[in-house]
Coordinates of C-alpha atoms and ligand atoms in Angstrom, one line a residue:
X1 CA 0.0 0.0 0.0
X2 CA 1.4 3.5 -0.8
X3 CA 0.4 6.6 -0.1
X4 CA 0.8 10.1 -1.5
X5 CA 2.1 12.6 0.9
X6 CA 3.3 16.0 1.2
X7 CA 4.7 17.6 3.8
X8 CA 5.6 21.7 1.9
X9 CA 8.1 23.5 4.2
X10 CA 9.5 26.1 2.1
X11 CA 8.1 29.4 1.7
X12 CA 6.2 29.3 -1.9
X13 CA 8.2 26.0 -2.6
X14 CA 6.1 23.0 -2.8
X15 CA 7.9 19.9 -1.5
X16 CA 6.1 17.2 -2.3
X17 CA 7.0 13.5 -2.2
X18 CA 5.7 9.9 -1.7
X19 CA 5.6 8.7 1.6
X20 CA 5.1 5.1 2.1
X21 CA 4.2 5.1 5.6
X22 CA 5.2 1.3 6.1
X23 CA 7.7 0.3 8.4
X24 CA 11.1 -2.2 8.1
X25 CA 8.2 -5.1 9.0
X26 CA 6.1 -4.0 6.2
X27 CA 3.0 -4.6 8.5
X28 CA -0.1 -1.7 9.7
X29 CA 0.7 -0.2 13.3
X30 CA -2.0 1.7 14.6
X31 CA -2.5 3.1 17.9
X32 CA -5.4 4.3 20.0
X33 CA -3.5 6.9 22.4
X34 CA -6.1 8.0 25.2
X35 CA -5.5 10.5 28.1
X36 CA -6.8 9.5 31.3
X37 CA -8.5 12.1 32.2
X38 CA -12.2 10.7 32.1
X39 CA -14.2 7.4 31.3
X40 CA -14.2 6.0 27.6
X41 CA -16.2 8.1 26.1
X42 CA -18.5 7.8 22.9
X43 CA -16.3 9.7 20.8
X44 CA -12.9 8.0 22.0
X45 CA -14.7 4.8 22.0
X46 CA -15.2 5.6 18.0
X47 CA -11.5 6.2 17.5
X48 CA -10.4 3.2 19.2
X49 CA -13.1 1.3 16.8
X50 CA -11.4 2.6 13.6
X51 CA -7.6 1.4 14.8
X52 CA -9.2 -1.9 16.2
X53 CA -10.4 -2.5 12.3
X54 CA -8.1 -0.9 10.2
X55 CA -5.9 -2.8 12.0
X56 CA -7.9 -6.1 12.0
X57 CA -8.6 -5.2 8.1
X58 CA -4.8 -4.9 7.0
X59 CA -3.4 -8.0 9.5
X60 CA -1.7 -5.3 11.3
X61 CA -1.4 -4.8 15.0
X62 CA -3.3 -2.3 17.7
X63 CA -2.0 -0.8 20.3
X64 CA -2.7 0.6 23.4
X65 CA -1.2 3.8 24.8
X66 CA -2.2 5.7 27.7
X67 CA -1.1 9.4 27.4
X68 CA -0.9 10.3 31.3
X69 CA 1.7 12.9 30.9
X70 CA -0.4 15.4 32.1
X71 CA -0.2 13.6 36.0
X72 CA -2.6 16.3 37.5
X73 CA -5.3 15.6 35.1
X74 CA -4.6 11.5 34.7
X75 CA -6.0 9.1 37.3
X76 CA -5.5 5.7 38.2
X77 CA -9.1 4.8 38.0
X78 CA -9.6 6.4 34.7
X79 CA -7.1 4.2 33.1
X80 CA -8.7 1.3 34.7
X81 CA -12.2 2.8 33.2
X82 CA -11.2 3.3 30.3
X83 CA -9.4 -0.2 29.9
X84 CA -12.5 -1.6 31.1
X85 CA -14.6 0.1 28.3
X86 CA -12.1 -1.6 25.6
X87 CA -12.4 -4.6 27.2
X88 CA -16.3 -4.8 27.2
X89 CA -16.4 -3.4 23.7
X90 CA -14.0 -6.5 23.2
X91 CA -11.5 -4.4 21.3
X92 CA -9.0 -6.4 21.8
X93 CA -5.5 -4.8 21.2
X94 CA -2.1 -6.4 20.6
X95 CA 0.1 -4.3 22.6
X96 CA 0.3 -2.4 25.4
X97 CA -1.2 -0.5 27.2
X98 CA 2.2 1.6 27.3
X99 CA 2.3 3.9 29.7
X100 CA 4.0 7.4 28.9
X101 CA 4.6 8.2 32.4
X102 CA 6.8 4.7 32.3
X103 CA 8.7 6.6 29.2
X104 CA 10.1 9.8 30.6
X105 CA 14.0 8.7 30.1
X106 CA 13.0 8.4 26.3
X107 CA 11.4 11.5 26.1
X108 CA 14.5 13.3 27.6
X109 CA 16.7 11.9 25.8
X110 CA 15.1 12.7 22.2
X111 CA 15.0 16.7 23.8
X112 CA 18.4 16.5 24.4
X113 CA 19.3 15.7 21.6
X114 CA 17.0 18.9 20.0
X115 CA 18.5 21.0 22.6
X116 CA 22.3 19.6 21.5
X117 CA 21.2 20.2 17.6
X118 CA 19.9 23.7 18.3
X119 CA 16.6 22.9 17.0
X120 CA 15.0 23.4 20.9
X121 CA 16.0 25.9 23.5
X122 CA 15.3 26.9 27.1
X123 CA 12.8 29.2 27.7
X124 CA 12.7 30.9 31.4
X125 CA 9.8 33.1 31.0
X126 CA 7.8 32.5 33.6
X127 CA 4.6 31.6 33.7
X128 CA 3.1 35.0 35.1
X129 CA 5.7 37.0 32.5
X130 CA 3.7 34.7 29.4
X131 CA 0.5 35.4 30.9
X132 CA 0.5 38.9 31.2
X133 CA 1.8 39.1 27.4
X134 CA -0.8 37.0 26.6
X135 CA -3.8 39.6 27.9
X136 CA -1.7 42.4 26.0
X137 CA -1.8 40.5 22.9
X138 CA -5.6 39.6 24.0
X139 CA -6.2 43.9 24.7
X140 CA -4.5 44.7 21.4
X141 CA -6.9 41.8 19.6
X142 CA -4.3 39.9 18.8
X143 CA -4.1 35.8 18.6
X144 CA -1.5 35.1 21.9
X145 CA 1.6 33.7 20.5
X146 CA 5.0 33.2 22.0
X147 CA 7.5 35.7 21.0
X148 CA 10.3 34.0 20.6
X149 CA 12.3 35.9 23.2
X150 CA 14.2 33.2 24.7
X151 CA 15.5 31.8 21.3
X152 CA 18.4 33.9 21.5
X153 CA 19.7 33.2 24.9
X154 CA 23.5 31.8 24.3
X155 CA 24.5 31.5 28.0
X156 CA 22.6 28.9 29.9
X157 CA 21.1 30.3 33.0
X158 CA 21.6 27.1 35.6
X159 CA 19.7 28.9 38.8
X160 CA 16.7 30.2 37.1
X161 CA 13.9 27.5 36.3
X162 CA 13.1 26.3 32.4
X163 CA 10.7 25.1 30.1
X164 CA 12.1 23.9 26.8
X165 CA 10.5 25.2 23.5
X166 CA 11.1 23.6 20.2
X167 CA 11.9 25.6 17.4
X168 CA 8.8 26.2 15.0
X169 CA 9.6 27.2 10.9
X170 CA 8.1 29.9 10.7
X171 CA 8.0 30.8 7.5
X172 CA 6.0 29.0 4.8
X173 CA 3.1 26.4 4.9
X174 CA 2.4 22.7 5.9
X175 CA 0.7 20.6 3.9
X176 CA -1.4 17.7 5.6
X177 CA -2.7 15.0 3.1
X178 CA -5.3 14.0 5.7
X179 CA -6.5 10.3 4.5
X180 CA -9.9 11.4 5.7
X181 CA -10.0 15.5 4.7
X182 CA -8.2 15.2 2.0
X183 CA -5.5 18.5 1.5
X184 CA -5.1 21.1 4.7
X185 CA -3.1 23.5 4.6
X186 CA -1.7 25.6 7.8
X187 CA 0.8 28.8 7.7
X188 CA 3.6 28.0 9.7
X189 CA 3.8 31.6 11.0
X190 CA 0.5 30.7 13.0
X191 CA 2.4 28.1 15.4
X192 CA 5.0 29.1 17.8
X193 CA 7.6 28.1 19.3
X194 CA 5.8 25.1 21.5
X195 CA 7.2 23.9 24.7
X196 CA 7.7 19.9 24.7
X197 CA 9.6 19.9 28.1
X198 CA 7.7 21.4 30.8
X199 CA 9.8 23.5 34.3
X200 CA 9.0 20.8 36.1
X201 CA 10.7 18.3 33.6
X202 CA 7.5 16.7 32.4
X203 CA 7.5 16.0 28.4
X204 CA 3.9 17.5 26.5
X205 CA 1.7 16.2 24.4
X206 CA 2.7 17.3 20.7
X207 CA 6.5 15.8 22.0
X208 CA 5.7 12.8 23.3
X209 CA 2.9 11.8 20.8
X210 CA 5.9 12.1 18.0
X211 CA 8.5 10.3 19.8
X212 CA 5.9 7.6 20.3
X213 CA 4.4 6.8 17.3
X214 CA 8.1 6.5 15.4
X215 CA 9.1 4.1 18.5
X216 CA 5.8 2.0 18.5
X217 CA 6.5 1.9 14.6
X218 CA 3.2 3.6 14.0
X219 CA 2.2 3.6 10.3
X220 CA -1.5 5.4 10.5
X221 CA -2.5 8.0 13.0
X222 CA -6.4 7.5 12.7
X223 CA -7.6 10.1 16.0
X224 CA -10.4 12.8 16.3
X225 CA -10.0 15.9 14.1
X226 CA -9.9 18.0 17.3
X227 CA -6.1 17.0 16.6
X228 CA -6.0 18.3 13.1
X229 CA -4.4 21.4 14.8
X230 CA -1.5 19.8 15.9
X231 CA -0.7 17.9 13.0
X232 CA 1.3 20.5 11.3
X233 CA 3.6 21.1 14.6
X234 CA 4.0 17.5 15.3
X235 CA 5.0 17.2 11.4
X236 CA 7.8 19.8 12.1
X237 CA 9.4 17.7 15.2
X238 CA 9.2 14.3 12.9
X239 CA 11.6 16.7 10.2
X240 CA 13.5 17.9 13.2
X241 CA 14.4 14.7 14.4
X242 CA 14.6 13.5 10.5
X243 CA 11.8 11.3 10.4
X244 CA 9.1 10.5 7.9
X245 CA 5.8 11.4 9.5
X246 CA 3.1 8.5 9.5
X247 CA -0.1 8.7 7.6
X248 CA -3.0 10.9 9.1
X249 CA -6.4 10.6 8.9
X250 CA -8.8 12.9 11.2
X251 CA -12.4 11.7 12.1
X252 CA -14.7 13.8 12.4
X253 CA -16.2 14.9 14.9
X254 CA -19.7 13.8 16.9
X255 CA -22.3 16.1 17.5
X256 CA -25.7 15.6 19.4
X257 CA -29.0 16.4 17.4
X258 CA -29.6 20.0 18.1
X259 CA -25.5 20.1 15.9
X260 CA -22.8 21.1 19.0
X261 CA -20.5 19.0 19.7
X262 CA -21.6 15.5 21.6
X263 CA -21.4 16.1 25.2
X264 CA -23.4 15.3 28.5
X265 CA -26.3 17.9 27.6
X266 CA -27.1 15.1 24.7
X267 CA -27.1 11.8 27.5
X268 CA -24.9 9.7 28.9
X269 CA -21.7 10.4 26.7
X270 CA -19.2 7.0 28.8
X271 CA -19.4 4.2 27.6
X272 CA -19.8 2.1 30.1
X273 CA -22.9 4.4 31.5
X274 CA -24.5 2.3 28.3
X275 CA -23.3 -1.0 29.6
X276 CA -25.3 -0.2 32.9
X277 CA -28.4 0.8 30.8
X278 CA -28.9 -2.3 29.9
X279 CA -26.8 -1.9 25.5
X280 CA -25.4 -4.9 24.5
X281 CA -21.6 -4.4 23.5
X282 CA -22.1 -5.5 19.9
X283 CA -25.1 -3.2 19.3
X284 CA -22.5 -0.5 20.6
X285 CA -20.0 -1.3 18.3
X286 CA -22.3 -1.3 15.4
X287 CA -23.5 1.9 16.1
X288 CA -20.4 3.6 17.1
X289 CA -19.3 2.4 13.6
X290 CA -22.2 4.0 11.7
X291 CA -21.1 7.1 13.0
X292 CA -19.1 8.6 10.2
X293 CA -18.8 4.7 8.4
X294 CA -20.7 3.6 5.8
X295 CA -21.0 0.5 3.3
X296 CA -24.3 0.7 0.6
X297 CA -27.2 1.0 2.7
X298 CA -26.5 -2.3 5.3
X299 CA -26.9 -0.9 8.8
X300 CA -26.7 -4.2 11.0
X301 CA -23.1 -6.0 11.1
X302 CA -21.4 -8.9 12.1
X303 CA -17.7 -8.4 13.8
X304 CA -16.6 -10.1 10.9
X305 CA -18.1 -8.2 8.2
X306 CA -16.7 -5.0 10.1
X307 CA -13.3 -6.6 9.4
X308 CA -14.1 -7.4 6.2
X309 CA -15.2 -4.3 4.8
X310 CA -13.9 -1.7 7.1
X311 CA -11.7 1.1 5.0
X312 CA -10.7 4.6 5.1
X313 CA -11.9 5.8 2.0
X314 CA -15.4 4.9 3.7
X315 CA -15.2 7.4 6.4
X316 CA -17.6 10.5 5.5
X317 CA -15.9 14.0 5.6
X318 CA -18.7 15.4 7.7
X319 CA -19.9 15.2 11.1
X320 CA -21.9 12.2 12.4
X321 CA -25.0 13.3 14.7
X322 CA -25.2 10.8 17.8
X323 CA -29.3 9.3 17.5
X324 CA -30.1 7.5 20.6
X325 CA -33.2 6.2 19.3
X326 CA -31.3 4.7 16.8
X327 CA -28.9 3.2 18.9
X328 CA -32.1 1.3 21.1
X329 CA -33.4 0.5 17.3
X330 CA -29.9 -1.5 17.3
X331 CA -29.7 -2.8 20.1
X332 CA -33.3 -4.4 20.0
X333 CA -32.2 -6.0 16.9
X334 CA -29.1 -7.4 18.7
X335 CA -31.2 -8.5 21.7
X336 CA -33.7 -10.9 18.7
X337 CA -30.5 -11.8 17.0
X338 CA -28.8 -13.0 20.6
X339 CA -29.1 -16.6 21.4
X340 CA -31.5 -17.1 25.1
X341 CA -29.5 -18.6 27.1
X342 CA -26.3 -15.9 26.9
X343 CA -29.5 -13.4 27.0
X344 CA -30.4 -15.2 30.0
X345 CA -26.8 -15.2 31.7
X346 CA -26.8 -11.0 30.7
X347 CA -30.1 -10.5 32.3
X348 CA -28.5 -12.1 35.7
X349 CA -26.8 -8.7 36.7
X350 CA -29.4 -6.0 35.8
X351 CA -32.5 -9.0 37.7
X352 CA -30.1 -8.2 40.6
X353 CA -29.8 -4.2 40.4
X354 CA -33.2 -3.9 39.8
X355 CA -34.2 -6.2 43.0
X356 CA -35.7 -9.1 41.5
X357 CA -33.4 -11.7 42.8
X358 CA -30.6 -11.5 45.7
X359 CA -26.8 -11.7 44.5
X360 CA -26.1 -15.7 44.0
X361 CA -29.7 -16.5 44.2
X362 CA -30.2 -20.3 42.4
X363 CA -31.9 -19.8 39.3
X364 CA -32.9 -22.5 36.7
X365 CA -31.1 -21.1 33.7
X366 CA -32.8 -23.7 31.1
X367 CA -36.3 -22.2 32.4
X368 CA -34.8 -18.5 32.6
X369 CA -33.7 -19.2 28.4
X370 CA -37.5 -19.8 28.0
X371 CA -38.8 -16.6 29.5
X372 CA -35.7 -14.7 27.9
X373 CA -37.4 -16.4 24.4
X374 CA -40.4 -15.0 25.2
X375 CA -39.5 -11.9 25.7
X376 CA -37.0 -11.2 23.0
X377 CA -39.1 -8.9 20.7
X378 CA -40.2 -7.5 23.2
X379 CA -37.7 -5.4 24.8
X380 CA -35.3 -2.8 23.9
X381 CA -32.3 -3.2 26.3
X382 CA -31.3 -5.9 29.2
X383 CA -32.7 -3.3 31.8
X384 CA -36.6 -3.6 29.9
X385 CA -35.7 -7.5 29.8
X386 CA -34.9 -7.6 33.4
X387 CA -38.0 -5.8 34.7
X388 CA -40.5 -7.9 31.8
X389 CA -39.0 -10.9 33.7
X390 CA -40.4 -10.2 36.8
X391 CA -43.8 -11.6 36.4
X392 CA -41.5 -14.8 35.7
X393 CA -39.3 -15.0 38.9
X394 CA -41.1 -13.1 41.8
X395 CA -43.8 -15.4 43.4
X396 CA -46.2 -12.4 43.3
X397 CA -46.8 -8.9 41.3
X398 CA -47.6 -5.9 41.6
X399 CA -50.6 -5.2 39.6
X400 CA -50.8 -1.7 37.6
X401 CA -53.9 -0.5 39.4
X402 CA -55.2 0.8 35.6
X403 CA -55.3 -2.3 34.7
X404 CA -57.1 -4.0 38.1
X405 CA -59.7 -1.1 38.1
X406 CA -60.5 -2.2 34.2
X407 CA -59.8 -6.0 34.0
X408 CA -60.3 -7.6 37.9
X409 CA -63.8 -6.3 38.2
X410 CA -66.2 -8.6 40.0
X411 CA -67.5 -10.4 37.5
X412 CA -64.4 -10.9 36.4
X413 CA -63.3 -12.2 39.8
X414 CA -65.8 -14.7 39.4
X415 CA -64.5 -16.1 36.1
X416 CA -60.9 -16.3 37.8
X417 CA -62.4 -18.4 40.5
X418 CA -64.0 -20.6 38.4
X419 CA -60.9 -21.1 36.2
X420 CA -58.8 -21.0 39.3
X421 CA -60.7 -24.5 40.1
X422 CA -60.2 -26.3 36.7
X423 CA -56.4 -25.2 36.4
X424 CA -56.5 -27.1 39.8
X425 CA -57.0 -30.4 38.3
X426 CA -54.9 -29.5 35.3
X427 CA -51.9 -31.6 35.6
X428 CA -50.4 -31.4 32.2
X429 CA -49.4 -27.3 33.1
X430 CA -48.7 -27.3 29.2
X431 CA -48.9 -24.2 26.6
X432 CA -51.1 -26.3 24.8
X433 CA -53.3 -27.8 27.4
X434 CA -54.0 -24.5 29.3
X435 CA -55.2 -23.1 25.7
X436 CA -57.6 -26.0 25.4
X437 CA -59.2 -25.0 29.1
X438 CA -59.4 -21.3 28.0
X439 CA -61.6 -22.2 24.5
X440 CA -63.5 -24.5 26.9
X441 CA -64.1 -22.3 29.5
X442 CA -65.0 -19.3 26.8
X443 CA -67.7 -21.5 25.3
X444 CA -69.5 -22.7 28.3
X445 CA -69.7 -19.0 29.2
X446 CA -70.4 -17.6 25.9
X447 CA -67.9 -15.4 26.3
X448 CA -64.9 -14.4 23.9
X449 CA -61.9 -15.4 24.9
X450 CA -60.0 -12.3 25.6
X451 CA -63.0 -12.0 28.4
X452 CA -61.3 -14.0 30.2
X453 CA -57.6 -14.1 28.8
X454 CA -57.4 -10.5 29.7
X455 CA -58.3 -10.5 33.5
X456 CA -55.9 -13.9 33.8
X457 CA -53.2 -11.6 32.2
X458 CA -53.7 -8.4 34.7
X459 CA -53.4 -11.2 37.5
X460 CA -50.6 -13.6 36.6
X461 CA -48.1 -10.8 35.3
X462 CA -49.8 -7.0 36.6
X463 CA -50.6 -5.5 33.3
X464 CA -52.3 -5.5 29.9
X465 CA -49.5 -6.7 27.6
X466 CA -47.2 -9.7 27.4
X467 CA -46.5 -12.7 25.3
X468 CA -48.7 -15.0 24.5
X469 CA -50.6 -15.6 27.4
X470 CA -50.2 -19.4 27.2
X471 CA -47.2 -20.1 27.1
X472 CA -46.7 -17.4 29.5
X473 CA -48.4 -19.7 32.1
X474 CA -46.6 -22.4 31.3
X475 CA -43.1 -20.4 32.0
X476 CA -44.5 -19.2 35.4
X477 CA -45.8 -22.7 36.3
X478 CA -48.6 -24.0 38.1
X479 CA -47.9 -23.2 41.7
X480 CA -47.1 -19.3 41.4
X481 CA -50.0 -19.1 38.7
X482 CA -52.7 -20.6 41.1
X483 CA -51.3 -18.5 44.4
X484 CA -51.3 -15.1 41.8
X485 CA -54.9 -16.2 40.8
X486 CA -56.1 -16.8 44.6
X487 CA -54.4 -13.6 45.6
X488 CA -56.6 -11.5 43.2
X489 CA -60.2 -13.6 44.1
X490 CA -58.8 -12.8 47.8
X491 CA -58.7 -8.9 46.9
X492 CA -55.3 -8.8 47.3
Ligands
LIG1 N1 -4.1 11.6 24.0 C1 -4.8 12.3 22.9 C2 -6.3 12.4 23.4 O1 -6.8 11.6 24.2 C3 -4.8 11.6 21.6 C4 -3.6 11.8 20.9 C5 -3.5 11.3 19.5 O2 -4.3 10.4 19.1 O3 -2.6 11.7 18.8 O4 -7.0 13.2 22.8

């Protein structure tokens, strides 16, 4: 695979040439590089998708980078959150995670070795000097900049603290031959001189992220386009250090329907908040994919076929607007397309949160499968599955007093005792056999037979809708379906 790429440096010159972003192994390295700095969100959750299949697509490898450089922003527990997200999305990658923080003697060495070739310097503004340039430049209207002052400084000043700046061009224009925006151009006299080594010795982003993706061998940088920005200063350290850059390609970005940018004004934004409402990882994936990913008009995918057909060229240039609803549309048809009995095993957790059964309560799993069935097209998400099967596990419900006031009236209390009696002697409790005493028990009466279906269904599961009401029985078996049916000719 080759790639056309141009990287112009020289004012009004245009350097182009053919990058074949490979490296010596001639195999795909991609990365997904996220800061710890809050859970795994929709939106990083997306970028680490893309890597997963380009790199699953192309043989390559993924790999796993946590950027904690920034240690009073990075937690412990968000790394653990948001390795927790990749592992339930089951994006499995093939190295790391890396830590930066475990990488510090690299990154000093690499600024060394700017600072030895003159292509960094020491900068000892300080930080109160830069920030009350910056609200001049601000008064004047200008866009804050760094001016360069230190860049001149021949004799080392040991006692007084430093940052270290890199050296930006700043003359004539970058190219970026984005895989996903196509050509960007950015003036060079718009960056400044960046610092990549803070006072306190700590490396920065735009440094690190460089010096990382040319020692993890990275062949495709496939992140958000809130990084576009960066690309052209972190293009000028790869030619500082001699390097070819990787490939690029920017996703664009998420926005929530009303068209600003995704965020927790649109709904739960972390991934895992739709793990605990009830999404099945699958129907995330699928949807996360959809946003900004297309192939023809086929909306529902297999892991597989993701592989399969995943490419770049695929990615939309525009913004992809986050649809819940379409999301629950997914994941109901994940839910039908789910065999029971791992249905069943899912549904334990959220039966427990929601208080239908006690942590490491005994449950028949084979008879959970068959309610599960039952309720398949029925639900949306594991938390409606969970609460539809609590007319199958409690021994009694709570009936919806709409549907008492309408269905249990007395003469339908009268029916229910009758009935009560006959399912008594029924001892094949069978789908098929409880039909029969239903048509029986409408024609002796001269009733219809939702006149008496209906009131059974208020009593046995505490509303007006459910599956079919025999085999519902059947699930809920004789005993609970006789004490429910007393309960209600008691009054209760
Ligand atoms: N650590 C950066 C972030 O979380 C990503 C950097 C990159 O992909 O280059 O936004």
């Amino acid at each position: 695979m080759s790639l056309t790429w141009l990287h112009e440096l020289e004012a009004n010159s245009c350097l182009c040439y053919n990058v074949d972003p490979m490296n010596k192994n001639n195999k795909i390295r991609v990365r997904f590089a996220p800061s710890p700095t809050g859970h795994l969100h929709i939106g990083g959750a997306r970028t680490a998708l893309f890597n997963y299949l380009f790199a699953r697509h192309n043989n390559g490898a993924f790999v796993l980078r946590i950027e904690d450089t920034d240690r009073s922003r990075s937690t412990e527990e968000y790394i653990e959150a948001i390795i927790e997200g990749m592992r339930w999305l089951k994006l499995d990658w093939d190295e790391g995670p890396y830590r930066q923080t475990d990488r510090f003697d690299i990154y000093r060495s690499y600024v060394e070795r700017l600072l030895n070739e003159g292509k960094a310097y020491r900068c000892y503004c300080t930080p109160e000097e830069l920030e009350q340039r910056r609200q001049e430049a601000l008064a004047q209207g200008k866009t804050p900049k760094y001016d360069g002052r230190c860049r001149n400084i021949t004799e080392p000043m040991p006692d007084k603290p430093s940052a270290i700046r890199f050296k930006m061009p700043q003359e004539g224009r970058t190219v970026v031959n984005d895989l996903i925006k196509g050509v960007v151009e950015f003036e060079n006299n718009q960056l400044e001189d960046l610092i990549i080594m803070r006072s306190d010795g700590t490396p920065t982003y735009n440094f690190v992220v460089v010096v990382d993706d040319i020692d993890m061998e990275i062949t495709h940088i496939i992140r958000g386009d809130d990084h576009l920005n960066n690309t052209p200063k972190q293009i000028h350290i790869y030619k500082a250090f001699g390097w070819e850059p990787p490939a690029f390609g920017h996703l664009p970005m998420i926005l929530g329907a009303d068209k600003t940018r995704l965020s927790k004004r649109h709904g739960a934004t972390s991934v895992m908040a739709y793990k605990d409402m009830g999404y099945l990882p699958d129907a995330l994936v699928n949807y996360l994919v959809r946003l900004g990913w297309s192939y023809g008009d086929q909306e529902v995918f297999t892991k597989d076929e993701l592989i399969k057909y995943f490419s770049l060229e695929n990615i939309g240039k525009s913004a992809a607007v986050f649809n819940p609803e379409k999301l629950l549309w997914l994941n109901s048809q994940y839910i039908i397309k789910e065999d029971a009995k791992t249905l069943a095993e899912m549904a334990i957790p959220f039966l427990i949160k929601e208080g239908i059964i006690s942590e490491g309560q005994e449950l028949d799993m084979e008879w959970l499968s068959r309610a599960v069935n039952s309720l398949k097209e029925r639900v949306r998400t594991l938390v409606e599955l969970a609460n539809s099967l609590r007319y199958y596990i409690l021994e009694y419900v709570e009936i919806d007093p709409k549907a008492k006031e309408k269905f249990l009236k007395p003469e339908n209390i009268k029916n229910l005792s009758e009935l009560h009696e006959i399912l008594t002697r029924l001892t094949d409790f069978t789908a098929a056999e409880i039909e029969k005493v239903f048509h029986s028990f409408a024609e002796k009466h001269g009733i219809k037979l939702g006149a008496i279906a209906q009131p059974v269904r208020v009593a046995i599961t505490g509303g007006t809708a459910s599956p079919g009401l025999f085999e519902v029985l059947e699930i809920v078996g004789k005993d609970k379906v006789l004490k429910r049916l007393s309960k209600v000719i008691e009054g209760g």
